[in-house]
C-alpha cells in the first residue's frame, strides 16, 4: 500500500502532465509543440544513432575536462589564497571583478583569440566554473574552526599534512557547494559556446535543428539536455553523500543536542 | 632555537624592543595592507596584460592592450547609444528577475504549504529544473524572434527554479519547535506569517535572488549573443563581426562593472534586511 | 622551589602579554609570571574569570607569542607549538576532527610525526584503553557524548607521550557527574603514566581535588598571587577526599586567595597584605 502510494506520488503528476500534453496536441494544431509519441520516436531516431558519438560524447568530454580543470585549479588556488593573508589582499579586488564578468560574454573574444575548437570551449567553461569553486574554497579555508586550527598547531600538523588532514576536509562542505554551482554554470556555458560557434555538440545540434525548423528534433535536444542535467545532479549527490557523510552526521548531532 | 635558558635580565633587555617593534609594524600593515596590495594587484594585472598583448604569442590586433582598451572604455561612457545598450540589458535583467521572483515565491509558497503537493511535485521539479535554460534559446528564438520576449523567456525559466527551490528549502526549515511556540502563543494566521514564516523564509529567499541575479545576467547576455536581442551581448557579437576587438573588450569590462554593481546592490539589501541573521552568511556562500 | 634544576620540565620566566601593542587600546593581559613545573608534578592554575588564564595557557603552548619573557620546555625556549607539549582544550567538540573516527583522531599526531605504523597502533590502543574507550574506536566524535569526546581528546594528548600536558578548563562544559568521573580519570592517567600536568580551571574544588600544587592567579593583568602545596593523601576519591577536614581547610584557603585575587589586579596590593599578615 505504501509502495503504491509512493509510486503514485512519483509518477502521478508527470503522468497527468503528459496526458494533458497528449490531449492538447492530439489534433496537431500547435506548430511549436510536437505530440508526445512523435517526440519519443524522434528522440530515439535522432540520438540513438551515430550522432551520439559525433555530438553527445564530444559535449560530455568538453564538460568533464573543463570541470576537472576548474576543480583542480579552483581548489589549489583557493587554498593558497585562503591560507595567505597577503595573497588574499593582493587578489581580492581583482577576483571580485573577474568573477563579476558574466562568462558567456567572453565567448566572442575567446573565439577570436583561440578559434573555433575544443580549447576555446574548455576555456569558456573553465572561466565560468572556476570562480564558484575558487571563492568557496577560499571561504571554506577561512572559516576553519579556530580551536581546530590551534589543535592542529599544537600537534605539529605542518605543510602538506596540514592541508591534507585539516584544511581540505575542513573546507570540503563549502567546496562541494561551489562544485554544485559550477555544474549548473558549466552546462550553460557548454551549450551557449556550442550554439555560438561550433561544428558539433549538443548545443550546435539544437541550434541547427532550429535553423532547419525541425521542431520535434529541436525538442528532443532540449530533453536530452534535461536528462544530462538530471544525471549530473544525481551523480553529484551520490558523491557528496560519500564525501560529506561526516558533515551531515555532525549537523544532525548538533541539531539534536 | 636556543638550547639553554638565558638569564632573566638578558631576556628582558634583548628581546623586548625588537619584539615590540615587530608587533607594531605588523599592526600598521594590517591597517593599510589590503588597500596597498589590492591596488598593486590590479596594476600588476594591467601591466601583465599590456606586456602579454605586446610581446605575447597572440596577435596584438585580437587582444589589444589596456592602453588601447581603457580609452575606449571611458569614451564609451559619453555615448548615448552605449547607455541605451546597457539599459536594454539591465531592463531585461530586472524584468526577468522580477517575474521569476514573483512566480517562484508564489508557486513555492503554494507547493510548500502542503506535504501532499510537495511530494507530488517532487519528480516533476527534479526533472524540469536541471534543463539548462539556454537549451530553450532556439525555442525562444522561434517563438519571439530577436525581441525582448525571447530574452525574458530564458531568464525567467532559468531563475524561476532557483528561487522556487530556495523558498521550498526555507519552508521545510521553519523550525518545528518555533512552530509550536507560536501556536501556543495563540497567534492568528496572519501574525504567524508575519513573525515566523517570513523571517525564516527571508534569508533563503535572499540567497535565491542573489544567485538568480548573477545567473540572470549570464542568461540575458547569452540570449543577446545567440538570438540577437538588443543589449551588450549583441553589441559584443557585432563588434566581433566588425573586427573591432577594442570595442569588444571595453564592453566586457563594462559587463564586469555591471556584475559588481549587481553584487554590491544585493550585499547592501541583504545587510539591511538580514542584519539579525548572521549565521546564514557563511552557510550561503553556495 | 629549591628542587634540582635538571628536573624542571617547564619554566615560565617573567611572561608578559599585551594585546594591541601600538594601537590606542593596548590591554595588558598578563603582567609578569614566573614559575617552574617539575617532572611528575600535577599543578592547577586557578583564577577568577577574566584573569587571563586562557591567554597564559596559549602563551605556554606556543599558540601566542608573549610580548616579553619566555617559556622554556625541557631546556628549549618555546617559539611556536613545541614538540613534547600536548594540549586538551575546553571545547572538545571543536578540537576533535569531525571527519576522522575516534582512533584516527588519536593516531593523527603520531602519523604526521613519523611514528612507525605498528608502534602507532599500539600506542593508540593503549591510550584509548587508558581512558576506557576501547569499545568506541570506530565511531565518529560527534556520535559520542560530551564526556566521551573529551576522553578522546585526552587519549590523543596521552598517546603523543608529552613532556608536559596542558589542560585548558577541560571539564567546564560537561555535566557535574561526568566531571567527577573525568577528574578521577585524569588523576589515574597521571599516576599510571607518570605525567607532568598543568591544569587550568576556575573551579576551586576541582583544583584542590586534582592537584599537588595550586597556583592562584590575580585578576588581569595577571601575576601569580599564591603558590600552595596540597597535602592531601595520594589516593583520592570523590566521596572520601572531598569530605576530609583537610580538604575543607585547603578549599577555604584557595577560596580566600581567589576572592582576594578578584580585587587585586596585577598584584598591586599583595605586598601591602603581606605586611598586614605579619
Short mmCIF file of C-alpha atoms in Angstrom, two decimals, chain A residues 41-225:
data_model
loop_
_atom_site.label_atom_id
_atom_site.label_comp_id
_atom_site.label_asym_id
_atom_site.label_seq_id
_atom_site.Cartn_x
_atom_site.Cartn_y
_atom_site.Cartn_z
CA UNK A 41 10.21 8.38 -31.60
CA UNK A 42 12.13 11.43 -32.79
CA UNK A 43 14.26 11.34 -29.69
CA UNK A 44 15.22 7.73 -30.31
CA UNK A 45 15.79 8.34 -34.02
CA UNK A 46 17.95 11.43 -33.51
CA UNK A 47 20.14 10.45 -30.59
CA UNK A 48 20.24 6.65 -30.80
CA UNK A 49 22.43 6.94 -33.85
CA UNK A 50 25.95 7.92 -34.70
CA UNK A 51 25.04 11.41 -33.50
CA UNK A 52 25.66 10.00 -30.06
CA UNK A 53 29.34 9.65 -30.94
CA UNK A 54 29.70 12.76 -33.07
CA UNK A 55 27.77 15.22 -30.91
CA UNK A 56 26.87 13.89 -27.44
CA UNK A 57 30.22 12.42 -26.50
CA UNK A 58 32.25 15.49 -27.57
CA UNK A 59 29.96 17.69 -25.47
CA UNK A 60 30.27 15.46 -22.44
CA UNK A 61 34.03 15.26 -22.93
CA UNK A 62 34.39 19.05 -23.02
CA UNK A 63 32.27 19.45 -19.95
CA UNK A 64 34.14 16.81 -17.95
CA UNK A 65 37.60 18.09 -18.83
CA UNK A 66 36.60 21.67 -18.06
CA UNK A 67 35.07 20.71 -14.73
CA UNK A 68 38.16 18.74 -13.80
CA UNK A 69 40.46 21.65 -14.66
CA UNK A 70 38.23 24.08 -12.76
CA UNK A 71 38.18 21.80 -9.75
CA UNK A 72 41.93 21.35 -9.54
CA UNK A 73 42.72 25.00 -10.27
CA UNK A 74 39.96 26.28 -8.00
CA UNK A 75 40.91 24.15 -5.02
CA UNK A 76 44.67 24.68 -5.34
CA UNK A 77 44.42 28.44 -5.85
CA UNK A 78 41.63 28.70 -3.30
CA UNK A 79 43.72 27.03 -0.62
CA UNK A 80 46.73 29.21 -1.42
CA UNK A 81 44.64 32.38 -1.31
CA UNK A 82 42.73 31.27 1.76
CA UNK A 83 45.89 30.50 3.70
CA UNK A 84 47.86 33.60 2.81
CA UNK A 85 46.54 36.91 4.01
CA UNK A 86 48.78 38.94 1.75
CA UNK A 87 47.87 36.91 -1.32
CA UNK A 88 44.22 37.45 -0.45
CA UNK A 89 44.68 41.19 -0.15
CA UNK A 90 46.56 41.24 -3.45
CA UNK A 91 44.00 39.30 -5.44
CA UNK A 92 40.67 40.10 -3.79
CA UNK A 93 39.69 43.22 -5.79
CA UNK A 94 40.89 41.62 -9.00
CA UNK A 95 38.95 38.42 -8.40
CA UNK A 96 35.90 40.39 -7.39
CA UNK A 97 35.98 41.99 -10.82
CA UNK A 98 36.82 38.93 -12.88
CA UNK A 99 34.10 36.79 -11.40
CA UNK A 100 31.55 39.56 -11.89
CA UNK A 101 32.03 39.37 -15.65
CA UNK A 102 29.13 37.25 -16.97
CA UNK A 103 31.18 34.46 -18.50
CA UNK A 104 29.15 33.98 -21.70
CA UNK A 105 30.22 37.41 -22.91
CA UNK A 106 33.78 36.13 -23.20
CA UNK A 107 32.83 33.70 -25.93
CA UNK A 108 33.33 36.12 -28.87
CA UNK A 109 36.74 37.20 -27.58
CA UNK A 110 37.96 33.68 -26.98
CA UNK A 111 36.65 32.80 -30.42
CA UNK A 112 38.93 35.46 -31.89
CA UNK A 113 41.89 34.52 -29.73
CA UNK A 114 41.68 30.76 -29.88
CA UNK A 115 39.46 29.96 -32.86
CA UNK A 116 36.54 27.52 -33.20
CA UNK A 117 37.89 24.46 -31.43
CA UNK A 118 37.67 22.46 -28.25
CA UNK A 119 40.25 24.58 -26.44
CA UNK A 120 38.02 27.63 -26.87
CA UNK A 121 35.04 25.84 -25.34
CA UNK A 122 37.08 24.44 -22.49
CA UNK A 123 38.48 27.92 -21.84
CA UNK A 124 34.98 29.42 -21.74
CA UNK A 125 33.66 26.78 -19.36
CA UNK A 126 36.69 26.96 -17.09
CA UNK A 127 36.45 30.76 -16.96
CA UNK A 128 32.90 30.36 -15.71
CA UNK A 129 33.22 27.32 -13.43
CA UNK A 130 36.45 28.30 -11.75
CA UNK A 131 35.06 31.16 -9.65
CA UNK A 132 32.38 29.40 -7.63
CA UNK A 133 34.87 26.68 -6.68
CA UNK A 134 37.73 29.09 -6.04
CA UNK A 135 35.76 31.56 -3.95
CA UNK A 136 34.04 28.85 -1.94
CA UNK A 137 37.38 27.19 -1.26
CA UNK A 138 38.79 30.50 -0.01
CA UNK A 139 35.73 30.95 2.18
CA UNK A 140 35.98 27.37 3.43
CA UNK A 141 39.64 27.73 4.33
CA UNK A 142 38.99 31.00 6.10
CA UNK A 143 36.09 29.68 8.13
CA UNK A 144 38.07 26.77 9.58
CA UNK A 145 37.36 26.44 13.28
CA UNK A 146 39.77 28.38 15.48
CA UNK A 147 40.05 25.63 18.11
CA UNK A 148 40.65 23.03 15.45
CA UNK A 149 43.39 25.14 13.91
CA UNK A 150 45.02 25.52 17.33
CA UNK A 151 44.76 21.79 17.89
CA UNK A 152 46.47 21.14 14.58
CA UNK A 153 49.25 23.55 15.51
CA UNK A 154 49.76 22.02 18.93
CA UNK A 155 50.07 18.55 17.44
CA UNK A 156 52.56 19.73 14.85
CA UNK A 157 50.47 19.46 11.68
CA UNK A 158 52.52 21.39 9.17
CA UNK A 159 52.78 21.93 5.43
CA UNK A 160 51.24 19.24 3.30
CA UNK A 161 49.95 17.27 6.30
CA UNK A 162 48.09 20.31 7.49
CA UNK A 163 46.41 20.75 4.12
CA UNK A 164 45.58 17.11 3.78
CA UNK A 165 44.24 16.46 7.26
CA UNK A 166 42.92 19.85 8.30
CA UNK A 167 42.38 22.34 5.50
CA UNK A 168 40.92 20.16 2.75
CA UNK A 169 38.43 18.20 4.83
CA UNK A 170 37.50 21.31 6.80
CA UNK A 171 36.76 23.28 3.66
CA UNK A 172 35.07 20.40 1.86
CA UNK A 173 31.44 21.33 2.68
CA UNK A 174 31.88 24.72 1.04
CA UNK A 175 33.97 23.29 -1.79
CA UNK A 176 31.16 20.88 -2.59
CA UNK A 177 28.66 23.73 -2.59
CA UNK A 178 30.90 25.54 -5.06
CA UNK A 179 31.08 22.47 -7.28
CA UNK A 180 27.31 22.18 -7.35
CA UNK A 181 27.05 25.74 -8.53
CA UNK A 182 29.78 25.13 -11.11
CA UNK A 183 27.91 22.18 -12.59
CA UNK A 184 24.93 24.36 -13.45
CA UNK A 185 27.09 27.16 -14.83
CA UNK A 186 29.20 24.68 -16.78
CA UNK A 187 26.22 23.19 -18.58
CA UNK A 188 25.00 26.67 -19.55
CA UNK A 189 28.40 27.65 -20.91
CA UNK A 190 28.84 24.39 -22.78
CA UNK A 191 25.55 24.84 -24.60
CA UNK A 192 26.00 28.55 -25.34
CA UNK A 193 29.54 28.14 -26.63
CA UNK A 194 28.39 25.31 -28.89
CA UNK A 195 25.45 27.34 -30.11
CA UNK A 196 27.55 30.39 -30.80
CA UNK A 197 30.44 28.79 -32.60
CA UNK A 198 30.86 25.10 -33.19
CA UNK A 199 30.71 22.34 -35.75
CA UNK A 200 29.47 19.64 -33.40
CA UNK A 201 27.99 19.08 -29.96
CA UNK A 202 24.52 19.10 -28.45
CA UNK A 203 24.19 22.88 -28.46
CA UNK A 204 25.23 23.01 -32.10
CA UNK A 205 22.69 20.31 -32.98
CA UNK A 206 19.83 22.12 -31.28
CA UNK A 207 20.52 25.42 -32.98
CA UNK A 208 20.97 23.57 -36.27
CA UNK A 209 17.54 21.95 -35.88
CA UNK A 210 16.07 25.36 -35.16
CA UNK A 211 17.57 26.78 -38.35
CA UNK A 212 16.08 23.89 -40.32
CA UNK A 213 12.78 24.41 -38.45
CA UNK A 214 12.91 20.77 -37.39
CA UNK A 215 10.74 21.30 -34.31
CA UNK A 216 10.49 17.76 -32.87
CA UNK A 217 14.23 17.27 -33.32
CA UNK A 218 14.91 20.55 -31.56
CA UNK A 219 12.72 19.49 -28.66
CA UNK A 220 14.48 16.16 -28.46
CA UNK A 221 17.72 18.08 -27.96
CA UNK A 222 16.21 20.10 -25.11
CA UNK A 223 15.00 16.88 -23.49
CA UNK A 224 18.47 15.40 -23.86
CA UNK A 225 19.93 18.40 -22.04
#
